[in-house]
Tab-separated table of C-alpha atoms and ligand atoms in Angstrom:
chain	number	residue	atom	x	y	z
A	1	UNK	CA	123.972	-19.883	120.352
A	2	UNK	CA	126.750	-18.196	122.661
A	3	UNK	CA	129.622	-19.819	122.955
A	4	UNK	CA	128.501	-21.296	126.529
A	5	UNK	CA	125.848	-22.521	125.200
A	6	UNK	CA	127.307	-24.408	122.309
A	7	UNK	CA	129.838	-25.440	125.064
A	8	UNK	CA	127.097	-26.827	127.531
A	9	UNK	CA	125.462	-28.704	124.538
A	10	UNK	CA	128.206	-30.279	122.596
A	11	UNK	CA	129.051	-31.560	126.483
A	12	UNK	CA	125.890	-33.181	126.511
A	13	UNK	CA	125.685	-34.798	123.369
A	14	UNK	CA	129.533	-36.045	124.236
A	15	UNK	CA	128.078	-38.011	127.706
A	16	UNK	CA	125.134	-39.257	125.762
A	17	UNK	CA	126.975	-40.650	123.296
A	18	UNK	CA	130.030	-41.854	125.306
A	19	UNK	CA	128.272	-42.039	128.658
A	20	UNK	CA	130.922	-40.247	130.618
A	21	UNK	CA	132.086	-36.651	131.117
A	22	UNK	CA	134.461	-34.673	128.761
A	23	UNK	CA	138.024	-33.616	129.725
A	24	UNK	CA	138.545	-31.051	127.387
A	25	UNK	CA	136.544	-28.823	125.934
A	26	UNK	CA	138.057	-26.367	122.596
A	27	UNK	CA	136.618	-24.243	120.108
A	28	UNK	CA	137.982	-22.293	116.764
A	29	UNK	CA	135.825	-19.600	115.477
A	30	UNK	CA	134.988	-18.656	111.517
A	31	UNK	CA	135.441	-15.402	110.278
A	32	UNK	CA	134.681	-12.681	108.421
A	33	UNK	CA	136.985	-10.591	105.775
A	34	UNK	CA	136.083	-7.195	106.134
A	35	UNK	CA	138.515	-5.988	103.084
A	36	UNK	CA	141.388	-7.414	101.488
A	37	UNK	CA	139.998	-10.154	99.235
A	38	UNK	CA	142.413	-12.591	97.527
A	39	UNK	CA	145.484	-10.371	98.477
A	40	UNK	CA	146.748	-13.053	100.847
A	41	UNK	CA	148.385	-15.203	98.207
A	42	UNK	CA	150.065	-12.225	96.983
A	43	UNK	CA	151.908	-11.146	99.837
A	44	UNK	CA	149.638	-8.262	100.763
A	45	UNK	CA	147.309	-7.022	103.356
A	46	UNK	CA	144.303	-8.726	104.827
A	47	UNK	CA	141.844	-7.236	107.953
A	48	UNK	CA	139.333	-10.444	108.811
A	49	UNK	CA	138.119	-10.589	112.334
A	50	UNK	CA	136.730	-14.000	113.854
A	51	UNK	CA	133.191	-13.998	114.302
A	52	UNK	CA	131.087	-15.326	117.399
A	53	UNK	CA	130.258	-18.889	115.129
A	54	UNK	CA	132.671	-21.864	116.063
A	55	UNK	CA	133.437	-25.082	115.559
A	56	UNK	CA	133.490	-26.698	118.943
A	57	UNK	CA	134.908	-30.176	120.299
A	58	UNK	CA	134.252	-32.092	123.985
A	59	UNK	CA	136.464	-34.950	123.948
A	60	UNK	CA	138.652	-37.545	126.252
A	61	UNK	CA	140.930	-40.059	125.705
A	62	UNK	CA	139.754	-43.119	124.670
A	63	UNK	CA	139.079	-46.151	126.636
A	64	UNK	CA	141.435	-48.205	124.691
A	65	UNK	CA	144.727	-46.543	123.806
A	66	UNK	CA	145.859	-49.627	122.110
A	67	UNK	CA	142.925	-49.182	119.474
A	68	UNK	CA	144.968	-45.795	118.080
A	69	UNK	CA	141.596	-44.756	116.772
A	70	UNK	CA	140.246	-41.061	117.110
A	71	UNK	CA	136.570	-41.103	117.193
A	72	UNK	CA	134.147	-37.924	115.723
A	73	UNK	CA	130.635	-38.165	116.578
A	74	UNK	CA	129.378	-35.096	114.476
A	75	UNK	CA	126.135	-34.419	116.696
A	76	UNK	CA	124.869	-32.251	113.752
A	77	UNK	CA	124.765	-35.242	111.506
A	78	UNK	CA	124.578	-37.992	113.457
A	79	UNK	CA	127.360	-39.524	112.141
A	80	UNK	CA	130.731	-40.733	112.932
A	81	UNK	CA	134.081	-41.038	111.364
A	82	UNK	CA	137.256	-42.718	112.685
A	83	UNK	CA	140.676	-41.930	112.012
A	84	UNK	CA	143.348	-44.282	112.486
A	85	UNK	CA	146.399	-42.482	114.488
A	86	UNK	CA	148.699	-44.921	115.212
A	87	UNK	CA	150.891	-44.394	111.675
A	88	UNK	CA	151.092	-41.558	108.996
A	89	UNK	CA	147.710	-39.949	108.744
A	90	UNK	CA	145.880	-40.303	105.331
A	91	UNK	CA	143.135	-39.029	103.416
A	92	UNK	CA	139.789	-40.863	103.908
A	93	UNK	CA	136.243	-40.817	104.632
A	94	UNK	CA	133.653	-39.308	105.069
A	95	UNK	CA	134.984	-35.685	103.036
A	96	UNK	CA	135.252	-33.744	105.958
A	97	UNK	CA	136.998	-35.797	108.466
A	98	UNK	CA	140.081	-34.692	105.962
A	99	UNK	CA	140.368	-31.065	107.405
A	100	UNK	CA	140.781	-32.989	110.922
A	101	UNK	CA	142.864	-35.661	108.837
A	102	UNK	CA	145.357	-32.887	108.078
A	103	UNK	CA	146.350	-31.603	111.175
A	104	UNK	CA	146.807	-34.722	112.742
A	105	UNK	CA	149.363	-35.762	109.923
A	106	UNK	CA	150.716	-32.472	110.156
A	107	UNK	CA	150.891	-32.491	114.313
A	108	UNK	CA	152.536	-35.902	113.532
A	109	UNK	CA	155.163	-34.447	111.014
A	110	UNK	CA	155.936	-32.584	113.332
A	111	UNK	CA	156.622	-35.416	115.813
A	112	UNK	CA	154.021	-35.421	117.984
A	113	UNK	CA	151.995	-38.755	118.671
A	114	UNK	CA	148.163	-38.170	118.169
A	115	UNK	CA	146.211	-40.225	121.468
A	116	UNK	CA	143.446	-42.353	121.034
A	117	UNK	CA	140.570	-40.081	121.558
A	118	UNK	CA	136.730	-39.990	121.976
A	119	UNK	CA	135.201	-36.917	120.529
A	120	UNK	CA	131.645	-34.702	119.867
A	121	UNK	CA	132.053	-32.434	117.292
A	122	UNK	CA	129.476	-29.364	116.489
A	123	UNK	CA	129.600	-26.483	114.143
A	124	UNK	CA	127.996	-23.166	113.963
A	125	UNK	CA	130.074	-21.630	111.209
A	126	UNK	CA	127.347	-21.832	108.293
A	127	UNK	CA	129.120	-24.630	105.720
A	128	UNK	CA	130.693	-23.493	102.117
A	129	UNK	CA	129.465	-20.000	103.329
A	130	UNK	CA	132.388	-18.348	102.661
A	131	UNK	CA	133.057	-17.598	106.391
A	132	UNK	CA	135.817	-20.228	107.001
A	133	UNK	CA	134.145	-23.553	107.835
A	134	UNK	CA	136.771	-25.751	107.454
A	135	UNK	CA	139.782	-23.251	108.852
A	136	UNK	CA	137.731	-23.058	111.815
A	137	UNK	CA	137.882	-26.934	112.246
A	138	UNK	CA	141.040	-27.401	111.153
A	139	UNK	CA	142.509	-24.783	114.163
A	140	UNK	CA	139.839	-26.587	116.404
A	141	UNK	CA	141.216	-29.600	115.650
A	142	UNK	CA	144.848	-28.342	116.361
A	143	UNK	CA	143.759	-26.370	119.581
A	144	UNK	CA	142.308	-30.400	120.397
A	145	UNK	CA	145.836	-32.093	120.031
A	146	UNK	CA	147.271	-29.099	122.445
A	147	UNK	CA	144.656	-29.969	125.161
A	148	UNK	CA	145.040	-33.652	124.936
A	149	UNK	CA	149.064	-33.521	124.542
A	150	UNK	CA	149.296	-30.948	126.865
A	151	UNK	CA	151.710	-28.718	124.865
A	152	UNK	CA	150.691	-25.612	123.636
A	153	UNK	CA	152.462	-24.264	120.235
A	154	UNK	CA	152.857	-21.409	118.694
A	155	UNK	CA	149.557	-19.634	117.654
A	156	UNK	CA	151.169	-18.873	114.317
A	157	UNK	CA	152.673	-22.548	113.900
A	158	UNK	CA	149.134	-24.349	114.497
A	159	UNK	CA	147.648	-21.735	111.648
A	160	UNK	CA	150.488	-22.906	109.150
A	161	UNK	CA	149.714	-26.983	110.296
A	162	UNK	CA	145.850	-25.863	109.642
A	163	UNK	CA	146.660	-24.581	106.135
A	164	UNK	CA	148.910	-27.156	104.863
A	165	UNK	CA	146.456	-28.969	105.928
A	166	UNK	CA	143.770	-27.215	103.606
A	167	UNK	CA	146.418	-27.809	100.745
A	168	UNK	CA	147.042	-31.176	100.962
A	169	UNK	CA	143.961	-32.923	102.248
A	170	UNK	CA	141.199	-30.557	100.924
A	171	UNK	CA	143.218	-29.469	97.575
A	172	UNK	CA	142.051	-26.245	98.120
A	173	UNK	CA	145.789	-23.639	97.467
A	174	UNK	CA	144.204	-21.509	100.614
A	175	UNK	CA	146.309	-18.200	101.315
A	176	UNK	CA	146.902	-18.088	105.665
A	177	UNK	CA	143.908	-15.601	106.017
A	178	UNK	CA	141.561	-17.880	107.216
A	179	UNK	CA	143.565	-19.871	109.649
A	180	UNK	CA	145.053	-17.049	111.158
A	181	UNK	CA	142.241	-15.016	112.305
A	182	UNK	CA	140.566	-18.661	113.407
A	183	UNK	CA	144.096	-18.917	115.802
A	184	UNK	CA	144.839	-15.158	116.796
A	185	UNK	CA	141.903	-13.722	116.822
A	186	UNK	CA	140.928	-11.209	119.381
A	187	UNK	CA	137.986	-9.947	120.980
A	188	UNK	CA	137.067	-6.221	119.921
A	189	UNK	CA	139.386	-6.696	117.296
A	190	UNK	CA	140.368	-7.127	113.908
A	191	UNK	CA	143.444	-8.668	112.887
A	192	UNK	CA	145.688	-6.564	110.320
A	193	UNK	CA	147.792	-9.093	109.053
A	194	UNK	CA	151.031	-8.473	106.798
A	195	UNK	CA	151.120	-11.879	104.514
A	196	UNK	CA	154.435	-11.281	103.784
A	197	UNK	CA	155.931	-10.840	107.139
A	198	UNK	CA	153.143	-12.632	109.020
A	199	UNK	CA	153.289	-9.833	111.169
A	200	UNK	CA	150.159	-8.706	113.133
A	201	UNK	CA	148.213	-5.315	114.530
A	202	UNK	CA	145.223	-5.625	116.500
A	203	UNK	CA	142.681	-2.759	115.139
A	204	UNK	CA	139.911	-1.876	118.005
A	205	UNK	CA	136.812	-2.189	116.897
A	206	UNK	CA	134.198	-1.709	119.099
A	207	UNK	CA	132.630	1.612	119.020
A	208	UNK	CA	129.036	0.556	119.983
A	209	UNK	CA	127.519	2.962	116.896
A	210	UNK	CA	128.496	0.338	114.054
A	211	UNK	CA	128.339	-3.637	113.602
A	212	UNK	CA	128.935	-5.573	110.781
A	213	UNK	CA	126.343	-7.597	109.247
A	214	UNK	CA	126.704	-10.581	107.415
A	215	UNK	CA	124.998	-11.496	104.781
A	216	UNK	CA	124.491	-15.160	103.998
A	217	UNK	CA	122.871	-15.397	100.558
A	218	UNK	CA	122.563	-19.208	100.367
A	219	UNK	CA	124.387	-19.959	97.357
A	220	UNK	CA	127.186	-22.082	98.067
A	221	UNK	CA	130.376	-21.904	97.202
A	222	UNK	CA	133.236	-24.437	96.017
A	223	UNK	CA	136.943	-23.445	96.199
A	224	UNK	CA	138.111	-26.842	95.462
A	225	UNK	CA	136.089	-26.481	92.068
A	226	UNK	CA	139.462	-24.600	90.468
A	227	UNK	CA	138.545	-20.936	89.668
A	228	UNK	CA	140.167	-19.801	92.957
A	229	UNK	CA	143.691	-22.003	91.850
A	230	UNK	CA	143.272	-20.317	88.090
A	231	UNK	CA	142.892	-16.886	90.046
A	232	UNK	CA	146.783	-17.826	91.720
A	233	UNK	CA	147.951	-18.929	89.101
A	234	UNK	CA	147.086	-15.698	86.780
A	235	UNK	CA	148.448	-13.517	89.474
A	236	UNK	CA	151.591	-15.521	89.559
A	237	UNK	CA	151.562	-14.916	85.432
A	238	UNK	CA	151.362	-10.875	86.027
A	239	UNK	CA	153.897	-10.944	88.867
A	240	UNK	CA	156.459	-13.032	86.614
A	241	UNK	CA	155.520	-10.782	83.350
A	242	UNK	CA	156.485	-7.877	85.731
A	243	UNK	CA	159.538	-9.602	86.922
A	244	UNK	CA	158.598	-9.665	90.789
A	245	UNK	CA	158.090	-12.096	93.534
A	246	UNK	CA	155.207	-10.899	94.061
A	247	UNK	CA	152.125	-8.614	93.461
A	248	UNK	CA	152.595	-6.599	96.815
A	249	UNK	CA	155.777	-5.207	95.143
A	250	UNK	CA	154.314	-3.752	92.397
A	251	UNK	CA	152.948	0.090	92.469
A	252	UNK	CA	149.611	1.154	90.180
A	253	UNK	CA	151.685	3.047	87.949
A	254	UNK	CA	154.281	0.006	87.428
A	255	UNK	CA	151.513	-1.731	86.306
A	256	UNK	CA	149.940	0.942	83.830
A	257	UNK	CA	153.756	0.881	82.123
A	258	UNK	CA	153.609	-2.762	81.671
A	259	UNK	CA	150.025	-3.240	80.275
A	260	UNK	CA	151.152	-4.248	76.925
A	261	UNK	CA	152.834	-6.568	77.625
A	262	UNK	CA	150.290	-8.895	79.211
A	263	UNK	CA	146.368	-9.653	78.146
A	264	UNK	CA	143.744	-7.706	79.675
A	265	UNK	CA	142.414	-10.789	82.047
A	266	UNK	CA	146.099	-11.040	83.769
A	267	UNK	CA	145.989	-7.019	83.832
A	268	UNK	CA	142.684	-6.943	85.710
A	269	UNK	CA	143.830	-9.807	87.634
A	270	UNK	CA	146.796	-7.855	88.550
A	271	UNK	CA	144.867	-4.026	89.113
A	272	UNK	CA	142.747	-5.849	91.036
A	273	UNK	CA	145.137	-7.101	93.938
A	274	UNK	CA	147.408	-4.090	93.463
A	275	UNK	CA	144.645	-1.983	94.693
A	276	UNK	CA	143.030	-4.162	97.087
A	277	UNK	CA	146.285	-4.261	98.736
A	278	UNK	CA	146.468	-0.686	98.897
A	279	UNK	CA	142.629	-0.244	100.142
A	280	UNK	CA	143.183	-2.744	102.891
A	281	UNK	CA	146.191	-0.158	104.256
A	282	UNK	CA	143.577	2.486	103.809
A	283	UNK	CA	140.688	1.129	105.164
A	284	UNK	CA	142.404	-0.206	108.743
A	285	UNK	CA	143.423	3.218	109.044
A	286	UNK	CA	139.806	4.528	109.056
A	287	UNK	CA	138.173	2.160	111.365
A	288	UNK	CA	141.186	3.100	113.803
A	289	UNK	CA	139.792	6.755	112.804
A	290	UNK	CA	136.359	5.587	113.374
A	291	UNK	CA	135.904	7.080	109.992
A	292	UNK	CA	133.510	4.652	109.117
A	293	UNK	CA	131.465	6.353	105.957
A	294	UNK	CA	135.609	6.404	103.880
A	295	UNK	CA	135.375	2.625	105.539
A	296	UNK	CA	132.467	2.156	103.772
A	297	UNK	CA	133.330	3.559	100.178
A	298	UNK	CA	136.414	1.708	100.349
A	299	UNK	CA	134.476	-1.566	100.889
A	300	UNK	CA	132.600	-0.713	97.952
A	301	UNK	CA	135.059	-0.029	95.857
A	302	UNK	CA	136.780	-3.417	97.011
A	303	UNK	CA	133.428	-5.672	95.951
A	304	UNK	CA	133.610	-3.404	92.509
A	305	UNK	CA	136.901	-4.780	91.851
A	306	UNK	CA	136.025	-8.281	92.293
A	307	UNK	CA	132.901	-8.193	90.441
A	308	UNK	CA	134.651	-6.393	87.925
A	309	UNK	CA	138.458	-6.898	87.602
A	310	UNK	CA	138.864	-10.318	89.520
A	311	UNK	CA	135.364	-12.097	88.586
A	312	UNK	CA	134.817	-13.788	91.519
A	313	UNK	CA	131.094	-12.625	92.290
A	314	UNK	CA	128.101	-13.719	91.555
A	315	UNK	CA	125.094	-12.284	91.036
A	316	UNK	CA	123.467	-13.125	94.199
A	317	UNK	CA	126.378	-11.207	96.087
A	318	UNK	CA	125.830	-8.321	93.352
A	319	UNK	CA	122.249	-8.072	94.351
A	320	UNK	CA	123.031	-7.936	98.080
A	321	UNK	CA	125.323	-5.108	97.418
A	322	UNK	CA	122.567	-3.289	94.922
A	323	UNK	CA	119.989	-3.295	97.748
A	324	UNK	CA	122.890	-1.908	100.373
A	325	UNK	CA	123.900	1.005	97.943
A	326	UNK	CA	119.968	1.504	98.003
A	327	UNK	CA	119.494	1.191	101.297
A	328	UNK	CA	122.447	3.863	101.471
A	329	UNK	CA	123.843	5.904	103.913
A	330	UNK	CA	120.643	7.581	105.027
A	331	UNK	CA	119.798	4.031	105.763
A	332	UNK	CA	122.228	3.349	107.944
A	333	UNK	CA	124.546	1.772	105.776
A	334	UNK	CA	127.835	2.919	105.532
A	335	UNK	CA	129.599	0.097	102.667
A	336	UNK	CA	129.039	-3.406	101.644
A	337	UNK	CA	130.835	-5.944	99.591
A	338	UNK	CA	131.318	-9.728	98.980
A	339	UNK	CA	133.546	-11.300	101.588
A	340	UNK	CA	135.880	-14.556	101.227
A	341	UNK	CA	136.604	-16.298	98.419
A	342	UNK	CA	133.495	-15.517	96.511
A	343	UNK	CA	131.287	-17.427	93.766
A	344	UNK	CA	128.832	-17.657	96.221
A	345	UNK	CA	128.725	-17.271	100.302
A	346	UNK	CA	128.410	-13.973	101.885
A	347	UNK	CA	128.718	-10.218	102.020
A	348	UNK	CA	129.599	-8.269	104.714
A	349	UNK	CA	128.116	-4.806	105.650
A	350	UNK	CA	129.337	-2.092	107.613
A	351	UNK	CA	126.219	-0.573	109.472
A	352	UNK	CA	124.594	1.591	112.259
A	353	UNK	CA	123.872	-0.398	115.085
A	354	UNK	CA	120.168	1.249	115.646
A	355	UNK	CA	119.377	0.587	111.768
A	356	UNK	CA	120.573	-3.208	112.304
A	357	UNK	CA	116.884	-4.051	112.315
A	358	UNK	CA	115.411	-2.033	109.782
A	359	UNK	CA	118.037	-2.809	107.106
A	360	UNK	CA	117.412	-6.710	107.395
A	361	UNK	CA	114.080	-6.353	106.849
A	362	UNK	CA	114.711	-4.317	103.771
A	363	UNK	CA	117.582	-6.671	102.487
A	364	UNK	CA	115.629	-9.806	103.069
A	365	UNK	CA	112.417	-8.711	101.065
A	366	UNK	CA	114.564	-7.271	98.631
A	367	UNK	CA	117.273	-10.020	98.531
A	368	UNK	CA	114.298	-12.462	97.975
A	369	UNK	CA	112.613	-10.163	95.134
A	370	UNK	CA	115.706	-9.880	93.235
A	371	UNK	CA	117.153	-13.672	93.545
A	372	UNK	CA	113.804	-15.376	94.538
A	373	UNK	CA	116.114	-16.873	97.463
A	374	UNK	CA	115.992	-16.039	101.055
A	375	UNK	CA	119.191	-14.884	102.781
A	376	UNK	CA	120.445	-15.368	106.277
A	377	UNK	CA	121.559	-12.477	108.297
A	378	UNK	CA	123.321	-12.090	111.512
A	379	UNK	CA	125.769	-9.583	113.382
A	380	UNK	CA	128.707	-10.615	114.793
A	381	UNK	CA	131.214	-8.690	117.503
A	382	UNK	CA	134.789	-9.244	116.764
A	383	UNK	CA	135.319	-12.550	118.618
A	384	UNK	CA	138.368	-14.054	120.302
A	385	UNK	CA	139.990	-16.981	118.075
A	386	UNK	CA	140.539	-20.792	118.880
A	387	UNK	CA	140.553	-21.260	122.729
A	388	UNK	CA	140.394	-24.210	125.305
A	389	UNK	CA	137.311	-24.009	127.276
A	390	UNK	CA	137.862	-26.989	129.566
A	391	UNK	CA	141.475	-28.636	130.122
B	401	GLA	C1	139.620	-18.105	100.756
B	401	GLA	C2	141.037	-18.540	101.119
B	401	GLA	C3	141.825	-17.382	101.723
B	401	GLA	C4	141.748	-16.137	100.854
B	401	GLA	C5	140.304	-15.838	100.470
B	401	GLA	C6	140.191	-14.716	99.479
B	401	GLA	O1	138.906	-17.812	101.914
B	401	GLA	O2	141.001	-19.610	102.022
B	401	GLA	O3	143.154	-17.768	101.937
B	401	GLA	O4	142.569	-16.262	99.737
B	401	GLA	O5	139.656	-16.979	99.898
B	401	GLA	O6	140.581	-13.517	100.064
């Protein structure tokens, strides 16, 4: 569905359900990491872009302010969860009316009263896919409180609301990747994002010869389940062992010297994001070069790593990347690799744009072959991040 579309329905789910017209209408898209995989926690580089699946709200203030009750008719799941606004926001049920839970305490922390408000709620962003469900309804949610407050913030503020928000409410230790693209995304783009500095490049990408495809291969992945914490806190081991802040500060060959004096999971832990970091650098620099086959091999070389050094794939994501390597450059594919937080969720592959049909017919029959599962595949165009659509 285009974003229109998902617009004009959510709309009319909102007056069937409320029987009266919306006043606002906001969306916050998911996204896709094309490289730089669990570098954001350490400081270094990350190049997502937001992808053309959103989470999408129609809402109004309620009829009753006095009730200080927000209202989420999820018109997926026919269900609906209230939130009480009128003191400190808490955690509460169902599960995921905590991502929305968040950023209203955080909105209030901030010392902004939350309205009484009527909502309809829809996502396209495929859930525990590893494309940023919940950051994408977390900025939603914060893009919501600007259109019924009336007072825009700071794109870069309502990301860091979104990911505390992810921290304390979903216990998930998120780096800012996600919420960032979701809130300054841009069409055409990709976002190079220094998580150090928080600082921000744009990188075109719209040369009408590649896409990205994304591969969803139906396994579903769990964050909160404590492998991604153990991977921060082993990182945080090598970058104390080496006596920096950080992992961004450390070269290859510092690490090499220090070797012994750390076990070999915390050293692969460590080569892992120290050359991820430096592939990420590397890798924006080609698709500015529309250089797209050294794109490809470093995208490669980045799912290698995880597999390999970090442990964070599966073998579902393995095959996908198997049948792309097959599929090859004389397939039309230029480089392929797990994307997101991994254990599960999807791969991303950098592809002609006339091959886009052939090679997801190939990776479907294949992808089922290997895994006896069937895989979901779309292409996205870099798509702009969280926006108000009516208000
Ligand atoms: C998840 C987190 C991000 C990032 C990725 C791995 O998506 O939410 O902050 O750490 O994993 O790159």
């Amino acid at each position: 569905m285009t974003l229109k579309e998902l617009s004009d329905h959510v709309v009319a789910e909102f007056k069937k359900h409320y029987g009266r017209e919306p006043r606002w209408i906001v969306a916050a898209p998911g996204r896709v990491n094309v490289i730089g995989e669990h570098t954001d926690y350490n400081d270094g580089f990350v190049l997502p872009m937001a992808i053309e699946r959103y989470a999408i709200m129609a809402a109004d203030l309620a009829l009753f302010q006095s009730t200080n009750t927000v209202s989420i008719y999820d018109t997926q799941f026919k269900e609906t969860a209230t939130i009480d606004v009128g003191e400190h926001v808490t955690k509460g049920s169902p599960k995921w009316s905590n991502y929305m839970r968040g950023v209203f305490a955080g909105f209030q922390r901030r010392g902004e009263k939350i309205p009484a408000l009527d909502v309809a709620f829809m996502s396209t962003v495929p859930l525990g896919g590893g494309l940023s469900s919940s950051a994408a309804l977390e900025v939603c949610t914060g893009t919501l409180i600007e259109a019924a407050t009336g007072k825009r913030i700071d794109p870069i503020e309502k990301a860091l609301i979104a990911q505390t928000a992810e921290h304390e409410f979903a216990g998930v230790p998120c780096g800012i990747m996600d919420q960032f693209i979701s809130s300054l995304g841009r069409e055409g783009h990709l976002l190079l994002l220094d998580c150090r500095t928080r600082k921000t490049e744009l990188v075109p990408m719209n040369d009408p010869a590649v896409a990205l495809l994304i591969v969803n291969t139906n396994v579903k992945h769990e964050l909160g389940s404590g492998e991604y914490a153990k991977r921060r806190a082993e990182c945080e081991e090598a970058a104390k062992i080496l006596g920096v802040a950080s992992l961004r500060d450390v070269t290859p060959e510092q690490l090499e010297k220090a070797k012994s004096k750390m076990s070999d999971l915390v050293y692969r832990r460590a080569r892992h994001v120290i050359g991820e970091i430096e592939r990420t650098v590397h890798a924006a620099e080609g698709i500015r070069q529309s250089n797209w086959p050294t794109v490809g091999q470093f995208m490669y070389a980045s799912h290698a790593s995880l597999r390999d050094d970090y442990d964070v794939s599966c073998k579902e994501l393995d095959a996908v990347v198997e049948i792309a390597e097959d599929i090859g450059f004389k397939g039309g594919v230029y480089g392929c690799r797990m994307t997101g937080g991994g254990f599960g969720g999807c791969c991303v592959a950098l592809v002609k744009a006339d091959a886009i049909e052939a090679i997801t017919k190939t990776m479907l029959e294949e992808y089922n072959v290997k895994t006896g599962l069937e895989a979901i595949i779309f292409s996205s165009r870099p798509a702009a991040g969280a926006t108000i659509i009516k208000g």
